[in-house]
JSON list of C-alpha atoms in Angstrom, two decimals:
[
{"chain": "A", "resi": 168, "resn": "GLY", "atom": "CA", "xyz": [-9.32, -2.51, 14.83]},
{"chain": "A", "resi": 169, "resn": "ASP", "atom": "CA", "xyz": [-8.30, -4.92, 13.04]},
{"chain": "A", "resi": 170, "resn": "GLN", "atom": "CA", "xyz": [-4.57, -5.84, 13.31]},
{"chain": "A", "resi": 171, "resn": "VAL", "atom": "CA", "xyz": [-1.96, -7.53, 10.46]},
{"chain": "A", "resi": 172, "resn": "GLU", "atom": "CA", "xyz": [0.58, -9.33, 12.29]},
{"chain": "A", "resi": 173, "resn": "GLN", "atom": "CA", "xyz": [3.51, -10.08, 9.79]},
{"chain": "A", "resi": 174, "resn": "SER", "atom": "CA", "xyz": [6.95, -11.86, 9.89]},
{"chain": "A", "resi": 175, "resn": "PRO", "atom": "CA", "xyz": [9.36, -12.16, 9.74]},
{"chain": "A", "resi": 176, "resn": "SER", "atom": "CA", "xyz": [10.08, -8.04, 10.72]},
{"chain": "A", "resi": 177, "resn": "ALA", "atom": "CA", "xyz": [13.79, -8.86, 8.30]},
{"chain": "A", "resi": 178, "resn": "LEU", "atom": "CA", "xyz": [14.79, -11.91, 6.56]},
{"chain": "A", "resi": 179, "resn": "SER", "atom": "CA", "xyz": [18.65, -13.03, 5.34]},
{"chain": "A", "resi": 180, "resn": "LEU", "atom": "CA", "xyz": [18.50, -14.89, 2.32]},
{"chain": "A", "resi": 181, "resn": "HIS", "atom": "CA", "xyz": [22.17, -16.76, 0.33]},
{"chain": "A", "resi": 182, "resn": "GLU", "atom": "CA", "xyz": [20.90, -17.10, -3.56]},
{"chain": "A", "resi": 183, "resn": "GLY", "atom": "CA", "xyz": [19.26, -20.23, -4.65]},
{"chain": "A", "resi": 184, "resn": "THR", "atom": "CA", "xyz": [16.94, -20.87, -1.00]},
{"chain": "A", "resi": 185, "resn": "ASP", "atom": "CA", "xyz": [13.91, -20.38, -0.32]},
{"chain": "A", "resi": 186, "resn": "SER", "atom": "CA", "xyz": [11.59, -18.79, 1.96]},
{"chain": "A", "resi": 187, "resn": "ALA", "atom": "CA", "xyz": [7.95, -17.57, 3.92]},
{"chain": "A", "resi": 188, "resn": "LEU", "atom": "CA", "xyz": [6.68, -15.10, 4.66]},
{"chain": "A", "resi": 189, "resn": "ARG", "atom": "CA", "xyz": [3.00, -14.43, 6.82]},
{"chain": "A", "resi": 190, "resn": "CYS", "atom": "CA", "xyz": [0.37, -12.57, 7.80]},
{"chain": "A", "resi": 191, "resn": "ASN", "atom": "CA", "xyz": [-1.47, -13.01, 9.83]},
{"chain": "A", "resi": 192, "resn": "PHE", "atom": "CA", "xyz": [-4.85, -11.31, 10.68]},
{"chain": "A", "resi": 193, "resn": "THR", "atom": "CA", "xyz": [-7.18, -10.88, 14.03]},
{"chain": "A", "resi": 194, "resn": "THR", "atom": "CA", "xyz": [-10.31, -11.21, 11.90]},
{"chain": "A", "resi": 195, "resn": "THR", "atom": "CA", "xyz": [-11.47, -12.62, 8.89]},
{"chain": "A", "resi": 196, "resn": "MET", "atom": "CA", "xyz": [-10.37, -11.06, 5.49]},
{"chain": "A", "resi": 197, "resn": "ARG", "atom": "CA", "xyz": [-12.03, -10.98, 1.87]},
{"chain": "A", "resi": 198, "resn": "SER", "atom": "CA", "xyz": [-9.46, -10.77, 0.21]},
{"chain": "A", "resi": 199, "resn": "VAL", "atom": "CA", "xyz": [-5.75, -9.80, 0.73]},
{"chain": "A", "resi": 200, "resn": "GLN", "atom": "CA", "xyz": [-2.31, -8.41, -1.07]},
{"chain": "A", "resi": 201, "resn": "TRP", "atom": "CA", "xyz": [1.15, -8.98, -1.12]},
{"chain": "A", "resi": 202, "resn": "PHE", "atom": "CA", "xyz": [3.48, -5.43, -2.43]},
{"chain": "A", "resi": 203, "resn": "ARG", "atom": "CA", "xyz": [7.15, -5.37, -2.59]},
{"chain": "A", "resi": 204, "resn": "GLN", "atom": "CA", "xyz": [8.86, -2.11, -1.94]},
{"chain": "A", "resi": 205, "resn": "ASN", "atom": "CA", "xyz": [11.50, -0.84, -3.85]},
{"chain": "A", "resi": 206, "resn": "SER", "atom": "CA", "xyz": [13.90, 1.58, -2.31]},
{"chain": "A", "resi": 207, "resn": "ARG", "atom": "CA", "xyz": [12.84, 3.91, -4.88]},
{"chain": "A", "resi": 208, "resn": "GLY", "atom": "CA", "xyz": [9.35, 3.71, -2.75]},
{"chain": "A", "resi": 209, "resn": "SER", "atom": "CA", "xyz": [7.01, 2.18, -5.59]},
{"chain": "A", "resi": 210, "resn": "LEU", "atom": "CA", "xyz": [4.78, -0.49, -4.16]},
{"chain": "A", "resi": 211, "resn": "ILE", "atom": "CA", "xyz": [4.64, -3.14, -6.78]},
{"chain": "A", "resi": 212, "resn": "SER", "atom": "CA", "xyz": [1.42, -5.56, -6.56]},
{"chain": "A", "resi": 213, "resn": "LEU", "atom": "CA", "xyz": [2.61, -9.39, -6.36]},
{"chain": "A", "resi": 214, "resn": "PHE", "atom": "CA", "xyz": [-0.90, -10.85, -6.02]},
{"chain": "A", "resi": 215, "resn": "TYR", "atom": "CA", "xyz": [-4.42, -10.09, -5.02]},
{"chain": "A", "resi": 216, "resn": "LEU", "atom": "CA", "xyz": [-6.16, -12.90, -3.73]},
{"chain": "A", "resi": 217, "resn": "ALA", "atom": "CA", "xyz": [-9.70, -13.58, -2.56]},
{"chain": "A", "resi": 218, "resn": "SER", "atom": "CA", "xyz": [-8.93, -17.42, -1.28]},
{"chain": "A", "resi": 219, "resn": "GLY", "atom": "CA", "xyz": [-6.57, -20.83, -2.47]},
{"chain": "A", "resi": 220, "resn": "THR", "atom": "CA", "xyz": [-3.35, -20.16, -4.22]},
{"chain": "A", "resi": 221, "resn": "LYS", "atom": "CA", "xyz": [-1.36, -17.89, -7.39]},
{"chain": "A", "resi": 222, "resn": "GLU", "atom": "CA", "xyz": [1.80, -18.58, -8.48]},
{"chain": "A", "resi": 223, "resn": "ASN", "atom": "CA", "xyz": [4.03, -16.47, -10.65]},
{"chain": "A", "resi": 224, "resn": "GLY", "atom": "CA", "xyz": [7.23, -17.64, -11.31]},
{"chain": "A", "resi": 225, "resn": "ARG", "atom": "CA", "xyz": [9.37, -18.08, -8.17]},
{"chain": "A", "resi": 226, "resn": "LEU", "atom": "CA", "xyz": [6.66, -16.74, -6.39]},
{"chain": "A", "resi": 227, "resn": "LYS", "atom": "CA", "xyz": [3.77, -18.35, -4.24]},
{"chain": "A", "resi": 228, "resn": "SER", "atom": "CA", "xyz": [1.04, -17.26, -2.33]},
{"chain": "A", "resi": 229, "resn": "ALA", "atom": "CA", "xyz": [-1.82, -19.08, -0.37]},
{"chain": "A", "resi": 230, "resn": "PHE", "atom": "CA", "xyz": [-5.33, -17.24, 1.29]},
{"chain": "A", "resi": 231, "resn": "ASP", "atom": "CA", "xyz": [-6.46, -19.74, 4.55]},
{"chain": "A", "resi": 232, "resn": "SER", "atom": "CA", "xyz": [-9.94, -20.08, 2.09]},
{"chain": "A", "resi": 233, "resn": "LYS", "atom": "CA", "xyz": [-11.68, -21.32, 5.56]},
{"chain": "A", "resi": 234, "resn": "GLU", "atom": "CA", "xyz": [-11.09, -18.87, 8.54]},
{"chain": "A", "resi": 235, "resn": "ARG", "atom": "CA", "xyz": [-9.74, -16.27, 6.32]},
{"chain": "A", "resi": 236, "resn": "ARG", "atom": "CA", "xyz": [-6.84, -15.67, 9.08]},
{"chain": "A", "resi": 237, "resn": "TYR", "atom": "CA", "xyz": [-3.69, -15.60, 8.13]},
{"chain": "A", "resi": 238, "resn": "SER", "atom": "CA", "xyz": [-1.44, -15.61, 3.89]},
{"chain": "A", "resi": 239, "resn": "THR", "atom": "CA", "xyz": [1.64, -16.76, 3.18]},
{"chain": "A", "resi": 240, "resn": "LEU", "atom": "CA", "xyz": [4.12, -16.21, 0.57]},
{"chain": "A", "resi": 241, "resn": "HIS", "atom": "CA", "xyz": [6.89, -18.74, -1.04]},
{"chain": "A", "resi": 242, "resn": "ILE", "atom": "CA", "xyz": [9.82, -17.60, -2.24]},
{"chain": "A", "resi": 243, "resn": "ARG", "atom": "CA", "xyz": [11.52, -19.90, -4.60]},
{"chain": "A", "resi": 244, "resn": "ASP", "atom": "CA", "xyz": [15.22, -19.99, -5.94]},
{"chain": "A", "resi": 245, "resn": "ALA", "atom": "CA", "xyz": [15.94, -16.47, -4.23]},
{"chain": "A", "resi": 246, "resn": "GLN", "atom": "CA", "xyz": [17.62, -14.64, -6.49]},
{"chain": "A", "resi": 247, "resn": "LEU", "atom": "CA", "xyz": [19.94, -10.90, -5.56]},
{"chain": "A", "resi": 248, "resn": "GLU", "atom": "CA", "xyz": [16.81, -8.80, -7.34]},
{"chain": "A", "resi": 249, "resn": "ASP", "atom": "CA", "xyz": [14.06, -10.22, -4.82]},
{"chain": "A", "resi": 250, "resn": "SER", "atom": "CA", "xyz": [15.44, -7.66, -2.21]},
{"chain": "A", "resi": 251, "resn": "GLY", "atom": "CA", "xyz": [12.95, -5.29, -1.42]},
{"chain": "A", "resi": 252, "resn": "THR", "atom": "CA", "xyz": [10.72, -5.11, 1.40]},
{"chain": "A", "resi": 253, "resn": "TYR", "atom": "CA", "xyz": [7.23, -6.79, 1.07]},
{"chain": "A", "resi": 254, "resn": "PHE", "atom": "CA", "xyz": [4.43, -5.79, 2.24]},
{"chain": "A", "resi": 255, "resn": "CYS", "atom": "CA", "xyz": [0.96, -7.93, 3.07]},
{"chain": "A", "resi": 256, "resn": "ALA", "atom": "CA", "xyz": [-2.21, -5.94, 2.74]},
{"chain": "A", "resi": 257, "resn": "ALA", "atom": "CA", "xyz": [-5.35, -7.32, 3.97]},
{"chain": "A", "resi": 258, "resn": "LEU", "atom": "CA", "xyz": [-9.39, -6.43, 3.06]},
{"chain": "A", "resi": 259, "resn": "ASN", "atom": "CA", "xyz": [-11.84, -6.60, 5.81]},
{"chain": "A", "resi": 260, "resn": "MET", "atom": "CA", "xyz": [-15.87, -7.00, 5.83]},
{"chain": "A", "resi": 261, "resn": "GLY", "atom": "CA", "xyz": [-15.51, -2.76, 6.01]},
{"chain": "A", "resi": 262, "resn": "TYR", "atom": "CA", "xyz": [-13.70, -2.80, 2.39]},
{"chain": "A", "resi": 263, "resn": "LYS", "atom": "CA", "xyz": [-10.95, -1.10, 4.53]},
{"chain": "A", "resi": 264, "resn": "LEU", "atom": "CA", "xyz": [-7.07, -2.29, 3.64]},
{"chain": "A", "resi": 265, "resn": "THR", "atom": "CA", "xyz": [-5.12, -2.89, 6.51]},
{"chain": "A", "resi": 266, "resn": "PHE", "atom": "CA", "xyz": [-1.39, -3.34, 6.22]},
{"chain": "A", "resi": 267, "resn": "GLY", "atom": "CA", "xyz": [1.31, -5.40, 7.61]},
{"chain": "A", "resi": 268, "resn": "THR", "atom": "CA", "xyz": [4.38, -4.29, 9.07]},
{"chain": "A", "resi": 269, "resn": "GLY", "atom": "CA", "xyz": [6.36, -4.99, 6.36]},
{"chain": "A", "resi": 270, "resn": "THR", "atom": "CA", "xyz": [9.39, -7.30, 6.05]},
{"chain": "A", "resi": 271, "resn": "SER", "atom": "CA", "xyz": [12.61, -6.66, 4.61]},
{"chain": "A", "resi": 272, "resn": "LEU", "atom": "CA", "xyz": [14.48, -9.06, 2.31]},
{"chain": "A", "resi": 273, "resn": "LEU", "atom": "CA", "xyz": [17.76, -9.27, 1.41]},
{"chain": "A", "resi": 274, "resn": "VAL", "atom": "CA", "xyz": [18.78, -11.31, -0.48]},
{"chain": "A", "resi": 275, "resn": "ASP", "atom": "CA", "xyz": [23.09, -11.82, -0.99]},
{"chain": "A", "resi": 276, "resn": "PRO", "atom": "CA", "xyz": [25.38, -14.02, -3.10]},
{"chain": "B", "resi": 217, "resn": "ASN", "atom": "CA", "xyz": [2.87, -2.92, -13.77]},
{"chain": "B", "resi": 218, "resn": "SER", "atom": "CA", "xyz": [1.15, 0.24, -12.00]},
{"chain": "B", "resi": 219, "resn": "LYS", "atom": "CA", "xyz": [0.51, 3.30, -14.02]},
{"chain": "B", "resi": 220, "resn": "VAL", "atom": "CA", "xyz": [-0.80, 5.76, -11.72]},
{"chain": "B", "resi": 221, "resn": "ILE", "atom": "CA", "xyz": [0.92, 8.56, -11.18]},
{"chain": "B", "resi": 222, "resn": "GLN", "atom": "CA", "xyz": [2.31, 10.89, -8.09]},
{"chain": "B", "resi": 223, "resn": "THR", "atom": "CA", "xyz": [4.43, 13.70, -8.74]},
{"chain": "B", "resi": 224, "resn": "PRO", "atom": "CA", "xyz": [5.91, 15.69, -7.32]},
{"chain": "B", "resi": 225, "resn": "ARG", "atom": "CA", "xyz": [8.22, 12.65, -6.45]},
{"chain": "B", "resi": 226, "resn": "TYR", "atom": "CA", "xyz": [10.04, 14.73, -3.60]},
{"chain": "B", "resi": 227, "resn": "LEU", "atom": "CA", "xyz": [8.91, 17.73, -1.87]},
{"chain": "B", "resi": 228, "resn": "VAL", "atom": "CA", "xyz": [10.34, 19.66, 1.42]},
{"chain": "B", "resi": 229, "resn": "LYS", "atom": "CA", "xyz": [8.79, 22.15, 3.45]},
{"chain": "B", "resi": 230, "resn": "GLY", "atom": "CA", "xyz": [8.85, 24.24, 6.43]},
{"chain": "B", "resi": 231, "resn": "GLN", "atom": "CA", "xyz": [6.74, 24.17, 9.81]},
{"chain": "B", "resi": 232, "resn": "GLY", "atom": "CA", "xyz": [3.13, 25.92, 9.12]},
{"chain": "B", "resi": 233, "resn": "GLN", "atom": "CA", "xyz": [3.81, 25.69, 4.39]},
{"chain": "B", "resi": 234, "resn": "LYS", "atom": "CA", "xyz": [1.25, 24.17, 2.59]},
{"chain": "B", "resi": 235, "resn": "ALA", "atom": "CA", "xyz": [2.20, 20.91, 0.37]},
{"chain": "B", "resi": 236, "resn": "LYS", "atom": "CA", "xyz": [0.77, 19.46, -2.29]},
{"chain": "B", "resi": 237, "resn": "MET", "atom": "CA", "xyz": [0.86, 16.68, -4.01]},
{"chain": "B", "resi": 238, "resn": "ARG", "atom": "CA", "xyz": [-0.71, 15.19, -6.60]},
{"chain": "B", "resi": 239, "resn": "CYS", "atom": "CA", "xyz": [-1.49, 11.93, -8.82]},
{"chain": "B", "resi": 240, "resn": "ILE", "atom": "CA", "xyz": [-3.61, 10.83, -12.06]},
{"chain": "B", "resi": 241, "resn": "PRO", "atom": "CA", "xyz": [-4.83, 7.11, -11.62]},
{"chain": "B", "resi": 242, "resn": "GLU", "atom": "CA", "xyz": [-5.26, 4.36, -13.93]},
{"chain": "B", "resi": 243, "resn": "LYS", "atom": "CA", "xyz": [-7.14, 4.64, -16.65]},
{"chain": "B", "resi": 244, "resn": "GLY", "atom": "CA", "xyz": [-11.21, 3.30, -16.06]},
{"chain": "B", "resi": 245, "resn": "HIS", "atom": "CA", "xyz": [-10.69, 3.72, -12.48]},
{"chain": "B", "resi": 246, "resn": "PRO", "atom": "CA", "xyz": [-13.20, 5.43, -10.77]},
{"chain": "B", "resi": 247, "resn": "VAL", "atom": "CA", "xyz": [-11.66, 4.96, -6.78]},
{"chain": "B", "resi": 248, "resn": "VAL", "atom": "CA", "xyz": [-8.81, 6.67, -5.43]},
{"chain": "B", "resi": 249, "resn": "PHE", "atom": "CA", "xyz": [-7.13, 6.00, -2.06]},
{"chain": "B", "resi": 250, "resn": "TRP", "atom": "CA", "xyz": [-4.46, 8.79, 0.09]},
{"chain": "B", "resi": 251, "resn": "TYR", "atom": "CA", "xyz": [-2.33, 6.58, 2.58]},
{"chain": "B", "resi": 252, "resn": "GLN", "atom": "CA", "xyz": [0.98, 7.63, 4.27]},
{"chain": "B", "resi": 253, "resn": "GLN", "atom": "CA", "xyz": [3.52, 5.67, 4.90]},
{"chain": "B", "resi": 254, "resn": "ASN", "atom": "CA", "xyz": [5.49, 6.92, 7.75]},
{"chain": "B", "resi": 255, "resn": "LYS", "atom": "CA", "xyz": [9.51, 5.51, 8.48]},
{"chain": "B", "resi": 256, "resn": "ASN", "atom": "CA", "xyz": [8.07, 2.69, 10.30]},
{"chain": "B", "resi": 257, "resn": "ASN", "atom": "CA", "xyz": [6.61, 1.68, 7.88]},
{"chain": "B", "resi": 258, "resn": "GLU", "atom": "CA", "xyz": [3.66, 2.20, 9.57]},
{"chain": "B", "resi": 259, "resn": "PHE", "atom": "CA", "xyz": [0.83, 2.88, 7.16]},
{"chain": "B", "resi": 260, "resn": "LYS", "atom": "CA", "xyz": [-2.42, 5.35, 7.28]},
{"chain": "B", "resi": 261, "resn": "PHE", "atom": "CA", "xyz": [-5.55, 5.73, 5.59]},
{"chain": "B", "resi": 262, "resn": "LEU", "atom": "CA", "xyz": [-5.68, 9.08, 4.49]},
{"chain": "B", "resi": 263, "resn": "ILE", "atom": "CA", "xyz": [-8.64, 9.49, 2.19]},
{"chain": "B", "resi": 264, "resn": "ASN", "atom": "CA", "xyz": [-10.75, 7.41, -0.53]},
{"chain": "B", "resi": 265, "resn": "PHE", "atom": "CA", "xyz": [-12.55, 8.65, -3.33]},
{"chain": "B", "resi": 266, "resn": "GLN", "atom": "CA", "xyz": [-15.48, 7.51, -5.63]},
{"chain": "B", "resi": 267, "resn": "ASN", "atom": "CA", "xyz": [-14.77, 9.64, -9.07]},
{"chain": "B", "resi": 268, "resn": "GLN", "atom": "CA", "xyz": [-14.95, 13.56, -7.82]},
{"chain": "B", "resi": 269, "resn": "GLU", "atom": "CA", "xyz": [-17.15, 12.13, -4.03]},
{"chain": "B", "resi": 270, "resn": "VAL", "atom": "CA", "xyz": [-15.79, 11.44, -0.61]},
{"chain": "B", "resi": 271, "resn": "LEU", "atom": "CA", "xyz": [-16.43, 7.85, 0.64]},
{"chain": "B", "resi": 272, "resn": "GLN", "atom": "CA", "xyz": [-14.12, 7.74, 3.89]},
{"chain": "B", "resi": 273, "resn": "GLN", "atom": "CA", "xyz": [-11.90, 10.13, 5.55]},
{"chain": "B", "resi": 274, "resn": "ILE", "atom": "CA", "xyz": [-10.43, 9.94, 8.32]},
{"chain": "B", "resi": 275, "resn": "ASP", "atom": "CA", "xyz": [-10.25, 12.99, 10.99]},
{"chain": "B", "resi": 276, "resn": "MET", "atom": "CA", "xyz": [-6.79, 14.33, 10.78]},
{"chain": "B", "resi": 277, "resn": "THR", "atom": "CA", "xyz": [-7.60, 14.12, 6.89]},
{"chain": "B", "resi": 278, "resn": "GLU", "atom": "CA", "xyz": [-10.80, 16.56, 7.84]},
{"chain": "B", "resi": 279, "resn": "LYS", "atom": "CA", "xyz": [-9.57, 18.58, 9.66]},
{"chain": "B", "resi": 280, "resn": "ARG", "atom": "CA", "xyz": [-5.69, 19.20, 8.19]},
{"chain": "B", "resi": 281, "resn": "PHE", "atom": "CA", "xyz": [-6.03, 18.39, 4.25]},
{"chain": "B", "resi": 282, "resn": "SER", "atom": "CA", "xyz": [-7.47, 19.77, 1.42]},
{"chain": "B", "resi": 283, "resn": "ALA", "atom": "CA", "xyz": [-8.10, 16.40, -1.56]},
{"chain": "B", "resi": 284, "resn": "GLU", "atom": "CA", "xyz": [-10.45, 16.09, -3.93]},
{"chain": "B", "resi": 285, "resn": "CYS", "atom": "CA", "xyz": [-10.62, 14.41, -6.91]},
{"chain": "B", "resi": 286, "resn": "PRO", "atom": "CA", "xyz": [-11.98, 17.02, -10.14]},
{"chain": "B", "resi": 287, "resn": "SER", "atom": "CA", "xyz": [-12.90, 15.59, -12.94]},
{"chain": "B", "resi": 288, "resn": "ASN", "atom": "CA", "xyz": [-10.10, 15.29, -16.10]},
{"chain": "B", "resi": 289, "resn": "SER", "atom": "CA", "xyz": [-7.75, 16.69, -13.39]},
{"chain": "B", "resi": 290, "resn": "PRO", "atom": "CA", "xyz": [-5.44, 15.43, -10.86]},
{"chain": "B", "resi": 291, "resn": "CYS", "atom": "CA", "xyz": [-5.51, 14.06, -7.41]},
{"chain": "B", "resi": 292, "resn": "SER", "atom": "CA", "xyz": [-4.07, 16.48, -5.35]},
{"chain": "B", "resi": 293, "resn": "LEU", "atom": "CA", "xyz": [-3.64, 16.07, -1.63]},
{"chain": "B", "resi": 294, "resn": "GLU", "atom": "CA", "xyz": [-2.99, 19.52, 0.50]},
{"chain": "B", "resi": 295, "resn": "ILE", "atom": "CA", "xyz": [-1.68, 19.95, 3.74]},
{"chain": "B", "resi": 296, "resn": "GLN", "atom": "CA", "xyz": [-2.91, 23.58, 4.93]},
{"chain": "B", "resi": 297, "resn": "SER", "atom": "CA", "xyz": [-0.05, 24.35, 7.33]},
{"chain": "B", "resi": 298, "resn": "SER", "atom": "CA", "xyz": [2.47, 21.17, 7.04]},
{"chain": "B", "resi": 299, "resn": "GLU", "atom": "CA", "xyz": [4.12, 20.27, 10.65]},
{"chain": "B", "resi": 300, "resn": "ALA", "atom": "CA", "xyz": [7.24, 17.62, 11.05]},
{"chain": "B", "resi": 301, "resn": "GLY", "atom": "CA", "xyz": [5.30, 14.66, 12.19]},
{"chain": "B", "resi": 302, "resn": "ASP", "atom": "CA", "xyz": [3.96, 14.63, 8.16]},
{"chain": "B", "resi": 303, "resn": "SER", "atom": "CA", "xyz": [7.43, 13.58, 7.01]},
{"chain": "B", "resi": 304, "resn": "ALA", "atom": "CA", "xyz": [6.07, 10.80, 5.23]},
{"chain": "B", "resi": 305, "resn": "LEU", "atom": "CA", "xyz": [5.42, 8.68, 1.99]},
{"chain": "B", "resi": 306, "resn": "TYR", "atom": "CA", "xyz": [2.11, 9.89, 0.90]},
{"chain": "B", "resi": 307, "resn": "LEU", "atom": "CA", "xyz": [1.36, 7.08, -1.94]},
{"chain": "B", "resi": 308, "resn": "CYS", "atom": "CA", "xyz": [-1.88, 7.09, -3.72]},
{"chain": "B", "resi": 309, "resn": "ALA", "atom": "CA", "xyz": [-4.00, 4.03, -5.29]},
{"chain": "B", "resi": 310, "resn": "SER", "atom": "CA", "xyz": [-7.00, 3.54, -7.89]},
{"chain": "B", "resi": 311, "resn": "SER", "atom": "CA", "xyz": [-8.81, 0.76, -8.19]},
{"chain": "B", "resi": 312, "resn": "LEU", "atom": "CA", "xyz": [-11.59, -0.43, -10.20]},
{"chain": "B", "resi": 313, "resn": "SER", "atom": "CA", "xyz": [-14.07, -0.45, -6.97]},
{"chain": "B", "resi": 314, "resn": "SER", "atom": "CA", "xyz": [-14.75, 0.74, -3.45]},
{"chain": "B", "resi": 315, "resn": "THR", "atom": "CA", "xyz": [-17.44, -1.80, -2.10]},
{"chain": "B", "resi": 316, "resn": "SER", "atom": "CA", "xyz": [-15.63, -5.19, -3.25]},
{"chain": "B", "resi": 317, "resn": "ALA", "atom": "CA", "xyz": [-12.45, -6.38, -2.93]},
{"chain": "B", "resi": 318, "resn": "GLU", "atom": "CA", "xyz": [-10.42, -5.68, -5.87]},
{"chain": "B", "resi": 319, "resn": "THR", "atom": "CA", "xyz": [-6.46, -4.88, -6.60]},
{"chain": "B", "resi": 320, "resn": "LEU", "atom": "CA", "xyz": [-5.47, -1.88, -5.82]},
{"chain": "B", "resi": 321, "resn": "TYR", "atom": "CA", "xyz": [-2.54, 0.11, -7.87]},
{"chain": "B", "resi": 322, "resn": "PHE", "atom": "CA", "xyz": [-0.16, 2.45, -6.38]},
{"chain": "B", "resi": 323, "resn": "GLY", "atom": "CA", "xyz": [1.99, 4.80, -7.50]},
{"chain": "B", "resi": 324, "resn": "SER", "atom": "CA", "xyz": [5.76, 5.39, -6.38]},
{"chain": "B", "resi": 325, "resn": "GLY", "atom": "CA", "xyz": [4.51, 7.98, -3.59]},
{"chain": "B", "resi": 326, "resn": "THR", "atom": "CA", "xyz": [5.50, 11.89, -3.18]},
{"chain": "B", "resi": 327, "resn": "ARG", "atom": "CA", "xyz": [8.11, 11.43, -0.38]},
{"chain": "B", "resi": 328, "resn": "LEU", "atom": "CA", "xyz": [7.77, 14.59, 1.98]},
{"chain": "B", "resi": 329, "resn": "THR", "atom": "CA", "xyz": [9.86, 16.75, 4.35]},
{"chain": "B", "resi": 330, "resn": "VAL", "atom": "CA", "xyz": [9.15, 19.08, 7.19]},
{"chain": "B", "resi": 331, "resn": "LEU", "atom": "CA", "xyz": [11.74, 20.88, 7.83]}
]
């Protein structure tokens, strides 16, 4: 079936630094959504993209509009509250949502 | 962010017991999804509804779960006979559409532990 490969699986950042997460798709996807899951289990929607890029504060996401085979999430000036587990989830042509296996992000002072 | 409400927050059951969880989707969202997230962060699609009708479900759901989304009542997902392997976070999500790419909004989940 469709696969979503998310990397890295774990990431440790110092406050104020930048980094990027990536999801590769084994097949063409219609759209991608990025979530952050907090310690209570709540999945908070960060971005939904059908193409192009979106930016919200220190977060920016991009979805490859040509091949539609990967997406990235950039974190700028990481803060302590950015800690959590990040998931991408992609919707294929059959409208089935497939999740990546997550990136566990820890931001320390 | 999301206004999807899931209850209970935590659920503890013995093997063989029924386990029922509920979900109130965002107002105006006709499509509801249920996912199971295991301890390895793997998400498994279970079932989705459009209004009161089941759109898709996996084999396991059909055989072992009872699910419904009645009008004017919360949606529910019930495991008929809980097994240890059912221990997981059960997430409900709602959306405006099942046939076009739309944002999914998730609830906080029901964490089921089967002893």
